[in-house]
Short mmCIF file of C-alpha atoms in Angstrom, two decimals:
data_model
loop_
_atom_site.label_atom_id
_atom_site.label_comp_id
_atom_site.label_asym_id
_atom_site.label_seq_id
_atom_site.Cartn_x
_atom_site.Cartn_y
_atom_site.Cartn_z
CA UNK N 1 -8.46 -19.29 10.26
CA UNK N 2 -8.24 -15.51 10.11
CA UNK N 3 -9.52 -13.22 12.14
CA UNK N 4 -12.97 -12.06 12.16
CA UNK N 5 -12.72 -8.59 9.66
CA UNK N 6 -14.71 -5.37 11.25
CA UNK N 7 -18.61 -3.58 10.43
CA UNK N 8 -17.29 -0.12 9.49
CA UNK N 9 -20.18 1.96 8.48
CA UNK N 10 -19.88 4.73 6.71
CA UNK N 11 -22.57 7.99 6.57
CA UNK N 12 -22.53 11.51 5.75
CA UNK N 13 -23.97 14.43 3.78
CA UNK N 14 -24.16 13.96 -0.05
CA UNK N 15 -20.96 16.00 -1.31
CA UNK N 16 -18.73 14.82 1.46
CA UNK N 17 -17.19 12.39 -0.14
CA UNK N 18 -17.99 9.57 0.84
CA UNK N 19 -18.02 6.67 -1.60
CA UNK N 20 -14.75 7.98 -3.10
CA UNK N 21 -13.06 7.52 0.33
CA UNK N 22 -14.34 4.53 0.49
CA UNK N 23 -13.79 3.90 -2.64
CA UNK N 24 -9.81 4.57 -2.75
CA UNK N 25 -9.16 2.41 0.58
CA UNK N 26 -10.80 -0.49 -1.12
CA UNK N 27 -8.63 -0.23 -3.82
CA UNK N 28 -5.48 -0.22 -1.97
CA UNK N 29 -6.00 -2.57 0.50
CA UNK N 30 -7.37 -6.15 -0.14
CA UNK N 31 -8.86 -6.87 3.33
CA UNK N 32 -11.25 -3.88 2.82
CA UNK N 33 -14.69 -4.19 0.77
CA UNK N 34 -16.86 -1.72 0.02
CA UNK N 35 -20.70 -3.92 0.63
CA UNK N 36 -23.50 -3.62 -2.31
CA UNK N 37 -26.76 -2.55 -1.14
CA UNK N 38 -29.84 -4.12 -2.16
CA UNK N 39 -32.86 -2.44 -3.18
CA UNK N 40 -36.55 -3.34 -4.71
CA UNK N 41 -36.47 0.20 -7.27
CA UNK N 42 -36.11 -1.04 -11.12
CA UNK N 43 -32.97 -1.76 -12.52
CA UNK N 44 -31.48 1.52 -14.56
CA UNK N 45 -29.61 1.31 -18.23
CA UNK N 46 -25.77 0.64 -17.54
CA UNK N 47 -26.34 -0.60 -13.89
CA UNK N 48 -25.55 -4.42 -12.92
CA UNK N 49 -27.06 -6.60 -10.76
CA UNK N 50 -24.10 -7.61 -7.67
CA UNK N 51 -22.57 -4.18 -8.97
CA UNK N 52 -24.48 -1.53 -8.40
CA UNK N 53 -26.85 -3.12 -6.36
CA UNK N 54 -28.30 -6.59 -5.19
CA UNK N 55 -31.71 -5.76 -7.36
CA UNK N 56 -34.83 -7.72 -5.65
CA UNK N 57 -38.55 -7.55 -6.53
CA UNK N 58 -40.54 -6.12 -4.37
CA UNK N 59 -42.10 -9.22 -2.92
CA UNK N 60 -38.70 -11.09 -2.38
CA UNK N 61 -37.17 -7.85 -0.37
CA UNK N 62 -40.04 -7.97 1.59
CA UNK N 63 -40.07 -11.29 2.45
CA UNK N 64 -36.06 -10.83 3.22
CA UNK N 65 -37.14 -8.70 5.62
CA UNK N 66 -39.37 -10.50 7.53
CA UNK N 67 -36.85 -13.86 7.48
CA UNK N 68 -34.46 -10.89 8.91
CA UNK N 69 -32.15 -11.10 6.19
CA UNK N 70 -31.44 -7.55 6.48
CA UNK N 71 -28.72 -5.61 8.53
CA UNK N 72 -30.82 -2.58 7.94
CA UNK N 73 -33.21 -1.86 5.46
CA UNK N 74 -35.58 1.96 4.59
CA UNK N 75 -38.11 2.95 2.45
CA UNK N 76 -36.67 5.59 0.32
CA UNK N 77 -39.20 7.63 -2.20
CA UNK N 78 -41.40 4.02 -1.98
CA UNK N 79 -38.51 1.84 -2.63
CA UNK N 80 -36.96 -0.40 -0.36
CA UNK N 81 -33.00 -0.01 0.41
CA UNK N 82 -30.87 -2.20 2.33
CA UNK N 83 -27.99 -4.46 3.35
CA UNK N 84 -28.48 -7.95 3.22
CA UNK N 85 -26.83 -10.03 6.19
CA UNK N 86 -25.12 -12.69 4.48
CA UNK N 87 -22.99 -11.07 1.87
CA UNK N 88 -21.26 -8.89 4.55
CA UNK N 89 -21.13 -11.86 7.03
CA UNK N 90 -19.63 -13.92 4.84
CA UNK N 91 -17.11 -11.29 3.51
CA UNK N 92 -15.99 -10.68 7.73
CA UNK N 93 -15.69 -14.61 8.25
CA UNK N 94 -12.73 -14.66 5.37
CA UNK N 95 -11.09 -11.43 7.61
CA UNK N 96 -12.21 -8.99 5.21
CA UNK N 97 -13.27 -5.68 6.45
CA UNK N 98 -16.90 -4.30 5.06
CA UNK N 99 -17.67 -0.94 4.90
CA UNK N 100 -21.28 0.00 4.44
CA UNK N 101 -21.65 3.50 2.63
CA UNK N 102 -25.24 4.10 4.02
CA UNK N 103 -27.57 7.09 5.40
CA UNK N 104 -27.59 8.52 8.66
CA UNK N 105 -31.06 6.43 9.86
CA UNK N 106 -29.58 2.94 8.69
CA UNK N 107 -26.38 3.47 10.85
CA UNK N 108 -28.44 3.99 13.56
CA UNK N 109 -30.11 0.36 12.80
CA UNK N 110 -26.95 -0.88 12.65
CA UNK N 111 -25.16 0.40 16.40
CA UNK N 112 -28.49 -1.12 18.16
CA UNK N 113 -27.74 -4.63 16.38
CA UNK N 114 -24.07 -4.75 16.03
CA UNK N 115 -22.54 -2.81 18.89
CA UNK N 116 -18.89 -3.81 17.66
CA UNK N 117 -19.80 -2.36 14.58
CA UNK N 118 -17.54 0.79 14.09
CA UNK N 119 -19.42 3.90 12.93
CA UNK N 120 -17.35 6.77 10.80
CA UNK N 121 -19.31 9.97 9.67
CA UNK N 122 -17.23 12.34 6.56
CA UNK N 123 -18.02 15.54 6.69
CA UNK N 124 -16.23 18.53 3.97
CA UNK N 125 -13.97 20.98 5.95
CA UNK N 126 -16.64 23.89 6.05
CA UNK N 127 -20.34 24.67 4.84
CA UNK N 128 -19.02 27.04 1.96
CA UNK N 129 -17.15 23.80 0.72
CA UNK N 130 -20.22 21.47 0.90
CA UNK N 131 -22.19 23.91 -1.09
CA UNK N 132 -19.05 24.55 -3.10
CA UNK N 133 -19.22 20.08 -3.81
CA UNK N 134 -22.30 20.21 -4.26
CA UNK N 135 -22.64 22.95 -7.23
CA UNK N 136 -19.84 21.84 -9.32
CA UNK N 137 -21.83 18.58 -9.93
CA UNK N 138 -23.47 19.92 -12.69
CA UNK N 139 -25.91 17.25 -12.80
CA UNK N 140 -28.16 18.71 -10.04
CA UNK N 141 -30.51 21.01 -10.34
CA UNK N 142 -30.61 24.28 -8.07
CA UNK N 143 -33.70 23.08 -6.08
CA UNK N 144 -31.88 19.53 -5.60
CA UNK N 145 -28.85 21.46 -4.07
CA UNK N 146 -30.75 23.34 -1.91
CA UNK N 147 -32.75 20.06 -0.95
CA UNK N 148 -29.84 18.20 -0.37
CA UNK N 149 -27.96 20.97 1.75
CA UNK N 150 -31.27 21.22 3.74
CA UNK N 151 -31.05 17.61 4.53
CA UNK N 152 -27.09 17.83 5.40
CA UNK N 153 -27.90 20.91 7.59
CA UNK N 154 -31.37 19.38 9.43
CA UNK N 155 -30.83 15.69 9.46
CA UNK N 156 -27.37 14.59 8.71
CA UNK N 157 -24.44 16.88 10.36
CA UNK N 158 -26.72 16.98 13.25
CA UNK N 159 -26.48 13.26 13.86
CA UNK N 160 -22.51 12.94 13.45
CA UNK N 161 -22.91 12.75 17.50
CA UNK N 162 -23.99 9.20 17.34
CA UNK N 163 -20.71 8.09 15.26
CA UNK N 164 -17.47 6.84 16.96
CA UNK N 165 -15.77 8.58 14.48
CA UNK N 166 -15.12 11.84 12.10
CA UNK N 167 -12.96 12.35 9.03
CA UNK N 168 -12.95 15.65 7.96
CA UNK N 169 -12.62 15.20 4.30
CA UNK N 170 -10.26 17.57 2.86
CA UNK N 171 -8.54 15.35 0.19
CA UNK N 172 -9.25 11.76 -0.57
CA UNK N 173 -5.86 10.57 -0.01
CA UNK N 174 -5.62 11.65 3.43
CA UNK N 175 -9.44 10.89 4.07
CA UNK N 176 -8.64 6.98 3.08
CA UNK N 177 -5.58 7.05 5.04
CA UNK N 178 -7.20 8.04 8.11
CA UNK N 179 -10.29 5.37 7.24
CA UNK N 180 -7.99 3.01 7.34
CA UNK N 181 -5.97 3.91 10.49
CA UNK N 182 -9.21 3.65 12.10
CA UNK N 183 -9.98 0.19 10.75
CA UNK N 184 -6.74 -1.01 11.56
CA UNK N 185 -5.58 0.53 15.26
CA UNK N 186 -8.32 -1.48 17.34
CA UNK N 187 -6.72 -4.75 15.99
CA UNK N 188 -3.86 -3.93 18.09
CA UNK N 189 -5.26 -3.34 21.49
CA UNK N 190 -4.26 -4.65 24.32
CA UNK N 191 -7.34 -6.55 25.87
CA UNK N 192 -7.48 -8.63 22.20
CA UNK N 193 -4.05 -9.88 22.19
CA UNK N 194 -3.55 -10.17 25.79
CA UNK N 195 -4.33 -14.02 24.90
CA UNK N 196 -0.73 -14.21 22.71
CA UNK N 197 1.56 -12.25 26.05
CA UNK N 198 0.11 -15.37 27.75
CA UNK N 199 1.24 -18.09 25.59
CA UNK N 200 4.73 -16.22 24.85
CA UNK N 201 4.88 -16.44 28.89
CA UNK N 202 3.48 -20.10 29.07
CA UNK N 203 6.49 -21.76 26.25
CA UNK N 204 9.11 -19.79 27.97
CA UNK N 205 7.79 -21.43 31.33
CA UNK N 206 8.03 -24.89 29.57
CA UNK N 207 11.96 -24.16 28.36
CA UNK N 208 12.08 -23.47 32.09
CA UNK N 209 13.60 -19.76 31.11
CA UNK N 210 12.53 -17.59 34.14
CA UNK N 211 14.84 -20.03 35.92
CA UNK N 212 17.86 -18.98 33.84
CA UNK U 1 -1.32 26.91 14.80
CA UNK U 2 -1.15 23.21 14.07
CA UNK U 3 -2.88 20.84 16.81
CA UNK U 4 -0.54 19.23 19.01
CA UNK U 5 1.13 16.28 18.65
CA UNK U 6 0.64 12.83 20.45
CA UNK U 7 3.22 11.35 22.71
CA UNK U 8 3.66 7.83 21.96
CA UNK U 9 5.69 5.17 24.43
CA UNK U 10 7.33 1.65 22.85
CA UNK U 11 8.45 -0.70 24.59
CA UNK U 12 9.24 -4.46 24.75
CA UNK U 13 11.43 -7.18 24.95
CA UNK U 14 14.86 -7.31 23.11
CA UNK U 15 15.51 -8.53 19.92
CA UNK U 16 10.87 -7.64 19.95
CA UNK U 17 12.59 -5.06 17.33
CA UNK U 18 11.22 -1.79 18.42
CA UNK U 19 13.70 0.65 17.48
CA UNK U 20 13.16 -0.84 13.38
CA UNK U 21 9.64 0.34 13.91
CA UNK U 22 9.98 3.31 14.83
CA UNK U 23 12.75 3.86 12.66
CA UNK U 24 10.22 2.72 9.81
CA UNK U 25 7.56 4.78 10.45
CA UNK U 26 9.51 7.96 11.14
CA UNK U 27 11.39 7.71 8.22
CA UNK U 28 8.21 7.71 6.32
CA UNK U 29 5.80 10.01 7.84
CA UNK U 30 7.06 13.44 8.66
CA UNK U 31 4.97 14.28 11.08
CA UNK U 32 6.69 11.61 13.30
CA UNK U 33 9.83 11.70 15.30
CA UNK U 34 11.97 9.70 17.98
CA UNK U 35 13.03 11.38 20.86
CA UNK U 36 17.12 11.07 21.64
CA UNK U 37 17.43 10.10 25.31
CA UNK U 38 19.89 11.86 27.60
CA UNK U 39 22.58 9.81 29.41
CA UNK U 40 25.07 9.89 31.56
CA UNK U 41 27.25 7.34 30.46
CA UNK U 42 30.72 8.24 28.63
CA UNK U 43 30.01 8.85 25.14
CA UNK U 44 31.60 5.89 22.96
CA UNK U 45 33.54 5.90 19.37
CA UNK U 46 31.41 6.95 17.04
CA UNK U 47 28.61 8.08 18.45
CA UNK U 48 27.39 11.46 17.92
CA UNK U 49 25.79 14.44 20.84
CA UNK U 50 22.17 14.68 20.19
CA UNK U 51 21.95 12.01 17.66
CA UNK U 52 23.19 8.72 19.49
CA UNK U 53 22.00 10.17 22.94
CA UNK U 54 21.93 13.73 24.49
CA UNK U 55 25.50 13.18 26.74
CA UNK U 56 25.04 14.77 30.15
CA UNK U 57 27.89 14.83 32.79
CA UNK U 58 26.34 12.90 35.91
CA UNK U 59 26.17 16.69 37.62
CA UNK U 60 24.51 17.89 34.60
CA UNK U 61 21.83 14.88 34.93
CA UNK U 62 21.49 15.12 38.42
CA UNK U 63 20.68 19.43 38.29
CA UNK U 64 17.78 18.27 35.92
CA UNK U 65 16.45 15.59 37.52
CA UNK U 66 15.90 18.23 40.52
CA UNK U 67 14.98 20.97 38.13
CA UNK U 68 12.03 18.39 36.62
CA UNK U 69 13.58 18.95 33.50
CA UNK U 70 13.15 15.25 32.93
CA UNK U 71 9.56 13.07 31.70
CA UNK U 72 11.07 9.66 32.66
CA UNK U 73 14.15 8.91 34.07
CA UNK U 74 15.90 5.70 35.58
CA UNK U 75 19.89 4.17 36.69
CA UNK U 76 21.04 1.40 34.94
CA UNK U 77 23.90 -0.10 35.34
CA UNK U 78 25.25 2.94 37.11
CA UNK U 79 24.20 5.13 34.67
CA UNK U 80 21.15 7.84 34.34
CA UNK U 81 19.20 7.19 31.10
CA UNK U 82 16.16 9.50 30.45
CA UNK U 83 13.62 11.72 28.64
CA UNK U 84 14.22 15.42 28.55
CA UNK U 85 11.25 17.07 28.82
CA UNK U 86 12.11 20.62 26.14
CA UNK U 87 12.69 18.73 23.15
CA UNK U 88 9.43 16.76 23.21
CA UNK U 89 7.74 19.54 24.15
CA UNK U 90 8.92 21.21 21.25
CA UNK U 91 8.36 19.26 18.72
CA UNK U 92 4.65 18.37 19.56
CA UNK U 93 3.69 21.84 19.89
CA UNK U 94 4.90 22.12 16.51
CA UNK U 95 2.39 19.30 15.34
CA UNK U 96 4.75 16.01 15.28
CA UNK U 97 4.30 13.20 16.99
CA UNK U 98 7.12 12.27 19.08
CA UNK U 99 7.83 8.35 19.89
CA UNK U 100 10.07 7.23 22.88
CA UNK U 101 11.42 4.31 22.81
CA UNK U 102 11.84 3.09 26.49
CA UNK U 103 11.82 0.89 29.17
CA UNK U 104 9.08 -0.69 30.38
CA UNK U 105 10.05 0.93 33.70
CA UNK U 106 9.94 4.53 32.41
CA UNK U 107 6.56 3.85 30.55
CA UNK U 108 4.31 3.57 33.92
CA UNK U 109 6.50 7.47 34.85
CA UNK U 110 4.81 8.99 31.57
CA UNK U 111 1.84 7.23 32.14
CA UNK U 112 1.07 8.75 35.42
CA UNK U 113 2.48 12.33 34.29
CA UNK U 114 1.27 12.09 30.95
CA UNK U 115 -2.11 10.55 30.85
CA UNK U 116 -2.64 11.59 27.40
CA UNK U 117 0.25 9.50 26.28
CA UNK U 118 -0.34 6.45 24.59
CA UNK U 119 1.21 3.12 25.26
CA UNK U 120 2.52 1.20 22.88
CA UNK U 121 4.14 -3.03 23.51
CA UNK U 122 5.89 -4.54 20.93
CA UNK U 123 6.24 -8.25 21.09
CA UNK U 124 7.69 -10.85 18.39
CA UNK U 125 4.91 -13.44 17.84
CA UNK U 126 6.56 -16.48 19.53
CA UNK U 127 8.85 -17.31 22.21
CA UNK U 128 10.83 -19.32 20.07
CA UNK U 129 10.95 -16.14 17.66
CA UNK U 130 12.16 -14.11 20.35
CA UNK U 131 14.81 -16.61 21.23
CA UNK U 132 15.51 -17.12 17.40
CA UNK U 133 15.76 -13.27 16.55
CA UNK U 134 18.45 -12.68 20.09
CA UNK U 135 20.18 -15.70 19.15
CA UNK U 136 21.06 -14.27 15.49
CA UNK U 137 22.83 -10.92 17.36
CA UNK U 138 26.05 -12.21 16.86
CA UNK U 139 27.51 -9.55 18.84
CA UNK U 140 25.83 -11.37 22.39
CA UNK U 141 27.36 -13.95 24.36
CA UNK U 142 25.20 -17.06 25.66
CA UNK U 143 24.85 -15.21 28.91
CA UNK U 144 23.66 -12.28 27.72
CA UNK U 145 20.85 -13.84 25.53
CA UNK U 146 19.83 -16.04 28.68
CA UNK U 147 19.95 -12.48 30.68
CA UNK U 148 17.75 -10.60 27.95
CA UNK U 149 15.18 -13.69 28.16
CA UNK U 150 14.93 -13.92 31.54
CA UNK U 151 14.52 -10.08 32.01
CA UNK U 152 11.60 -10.24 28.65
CA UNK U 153 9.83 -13.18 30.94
CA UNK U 154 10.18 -11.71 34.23
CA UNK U 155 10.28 -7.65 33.53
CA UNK U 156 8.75 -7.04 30.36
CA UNK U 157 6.34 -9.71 28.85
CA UNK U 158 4.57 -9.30 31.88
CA UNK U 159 3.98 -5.11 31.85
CA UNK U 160 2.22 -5.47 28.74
CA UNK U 161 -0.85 -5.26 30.50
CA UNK U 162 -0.73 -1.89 31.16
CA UNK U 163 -0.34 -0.92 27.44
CA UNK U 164 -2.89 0.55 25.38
CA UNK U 165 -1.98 -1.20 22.30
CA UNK U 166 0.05 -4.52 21.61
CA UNK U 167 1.77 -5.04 18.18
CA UNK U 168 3.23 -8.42 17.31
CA UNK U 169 5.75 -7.79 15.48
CA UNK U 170 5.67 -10.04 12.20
CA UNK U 171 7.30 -8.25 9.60
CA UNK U 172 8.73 -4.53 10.08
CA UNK U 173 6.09 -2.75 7.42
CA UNK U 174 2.99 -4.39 8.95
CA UNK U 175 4.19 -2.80 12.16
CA UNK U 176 5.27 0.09 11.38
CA UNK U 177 1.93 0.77 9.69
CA UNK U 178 0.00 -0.30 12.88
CA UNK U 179 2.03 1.91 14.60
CA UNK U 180 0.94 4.80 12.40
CA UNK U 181 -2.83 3.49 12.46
CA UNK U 182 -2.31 3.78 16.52
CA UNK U 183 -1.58 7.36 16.45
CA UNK U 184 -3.53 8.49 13.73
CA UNK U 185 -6.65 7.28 14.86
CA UNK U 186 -7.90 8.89 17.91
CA UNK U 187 -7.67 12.17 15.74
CA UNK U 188 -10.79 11.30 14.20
CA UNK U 189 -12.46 10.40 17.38
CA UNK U 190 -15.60 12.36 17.13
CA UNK U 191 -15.16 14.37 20.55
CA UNK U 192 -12.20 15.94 19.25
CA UNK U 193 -14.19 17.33 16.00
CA UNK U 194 -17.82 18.03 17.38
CA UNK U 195 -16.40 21.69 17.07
CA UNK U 196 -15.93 21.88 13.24
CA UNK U 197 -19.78 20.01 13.11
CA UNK U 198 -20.69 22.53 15.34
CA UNK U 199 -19.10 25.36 13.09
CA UNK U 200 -20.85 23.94 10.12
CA UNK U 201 -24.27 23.99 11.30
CA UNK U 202 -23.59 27.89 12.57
CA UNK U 203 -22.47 28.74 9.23
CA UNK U 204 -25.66 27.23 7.47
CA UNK U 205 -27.56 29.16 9.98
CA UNK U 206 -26.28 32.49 9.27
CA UNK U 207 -27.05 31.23 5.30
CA UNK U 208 -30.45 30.65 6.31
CA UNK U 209 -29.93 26.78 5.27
CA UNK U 210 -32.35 24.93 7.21
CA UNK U 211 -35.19 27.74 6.09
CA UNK U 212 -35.11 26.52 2.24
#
C-alpha cells in the first residue's frame, strides 16, 4: 500500500496567484490534486458539478455539516463554502497529495483539526505588483479592486504568520517548483524512515555481516 | 546581493550511490555545486588539480589544518582528506548551494561548526540491494565488498540518525529530485520571508490601503 499523500493548503490574497500555482504542479505531477470545494450558491452557465464545485442544496450542506462531513466549511455572501472530508481522504489513502486552494479563515479550521496538515500562503513580490495583478484583470471593477486589496492588506497578508510556509510568487514556474519541493522534502526526513535504517541493519544481522 | 546559499552534507554507505546524485542534481540546477575535497595523497593518472581533488603536499595540508583553513577534515589510510573552507565560502556567498559529499565521520565536524548545514543520508532500499549494487563493481575484490559491508553496518547505517533527511535511493532521478526538494524547501519557510509580508503591508500603508 502506498504511503499516506499530505493536506497542503493553500491561501492567499486574490491576484497572487494562487490557483495557477496550484494549478501547474497538478499538471505535472500525478501524485498532486488540486481538491473541489463544495458550496450551497446556484449552479452558474458553463460550470460543472465535480468540476467547478461539489454543488449541494442548501439543506443537504447543512446537514453535511452537522454529520461533520466537512474539513472546513464558511458562509460567504449567505452561501455556504467548503471541503468535504471524504473526497480528500480518499484521494490521501491512494498516496495522492491534496491541495486545498482556500481563504485565510478556512486554513485556520484546518491547522486546529489536522495538525500534519501543511499550510503554504502565496503572496506577489511587492504591493505595486498585487495592485498591478489585480488591474490588468479587466473583469473587475475599480471599487472591486480596491475591495479586494483592502481585504489582502487588512485580513489576508496579515495572517501569512499562521502558515508554515511562503512562496513569493514571482513566476508560476518557479512558484510550482518550490510548491512542490515543499510537498516533497518532509517525505524524506529522518524520524519517518528511521523504520527502513533498522531493517537494512536487522537482514545484514541475519547474513551475519557485522561479523565479516 | 543574492541570499546565501545552503550547505548541504551526503553521506552513506558504498555502492548507496551518492556521488550519481549529486552529480544529477548539479548537473541540472545551476544554482548547485559539489565541493572538490583536498587531499594529500599522490595525485594518480588521469586525474586532474581541482577537478578530481584539490592535491595538497602533506606540509601544505598540515599548515591549513593549523591555519583553520579546513570545515572537515580526517586521515585515512595515511592520508588527509578534507573540506577547504574558501571555496565553499565562495560559492554560497555567491547564491549556490554547495553539496559535500563526505564521510559520515566529517558530517558530525560540520554539524557542530556549521549548524545551519543540512544533513543529508543516502541509503539503497535493501540490504540485499546494497550487497547487489557492490557486488556489480567489478573493479572490487571479495574482500573489499565484505570490508565496505561491514564498515556500511558498523560505521555508517548506524549514523543515520543524526541526519536531517534520509533518501532511499531507488532510482537516480527520484533522488536527485528529493535532494533538490531538501534544499529548496526551507527557503520558503515563513520566518525567512515575514520581512517581504512585512514590506508589503508598509507599502499599502503609505498608499493609504487599509483606509478605502
Amino acid at each position: 500500500m502506498s504511503k499516506r499523500g499530505r493536506l497542503v493548503v493553500l491561501s492567499g490574497p486574490s491576484g497572487a496567484g494562487k490557483d495557477t500555482v496550484a494549478g501547474k504542479l497538478a499538471e505535472s505531477d500525478p501524485c498532486v490534486v488540486i481538491s473541489v470545494s463544495a458550496t450551497s450558491r446556484p449552479k452558474r452557465e458553463g460550470e460543472a458539478d465535480g468540476v467547478d464545485y461539489h454543488f449541494l442544496s442548501r439543506e443537504d450542506f447543512e446537514a453535511k455539516i452537522d454529520a461533520g462531513e466537512f474539513l472546513e466549511h464558511a458562509l460567504y455572501n449567505g452561501n455556504y463554502y467548503g471541503t468535504l472530508r471524504a473526497p480528500v481522504e480518499q484521494c490521501r489513502s491512494m498516496g495522492r497529495h491534496v491541495i486545498l486552494v482556500i481563504e485565510v479563515k478556512g486554513a485556520k479550521d484546518i491547522r486546529l483539526r489536522n495538525p500534519d496538515a501543511v499550510l503554504v500562503f502565496v503572496t506577489p513580490p511587492s504591493f505595486s505588483e498585487l495592485k498591478a495583478r489585480l488591474e490588468s484583470r479587466r473583469t473587475e471593477s475599480r471599487d472591486d479592486i480596491q475591495r479586494r486589496l483592502n481585504i489582502a492588506v487588512t485580513e489576508e497578508l496579515p495572517l501569512a504568520k499562521q502558515y508554515d510556509y511562503i512562496i513569493v510568487n514571482h513566476t508560476v514556474g518557479e512558484s510550482a517548483a518550490e510548491l512542490g519541493a515543499i510537498i516533497t522534502a518532509p517525505q524524506c526526513r529522518r524520524e519517518d524512515r528511521n523504520g527502513l535504517i533498522g531493517k537494512i541493519l536487522q537482514d545484514a544481522k541475519a547474513e551475519n555481516v557485522s561479523a565479516y
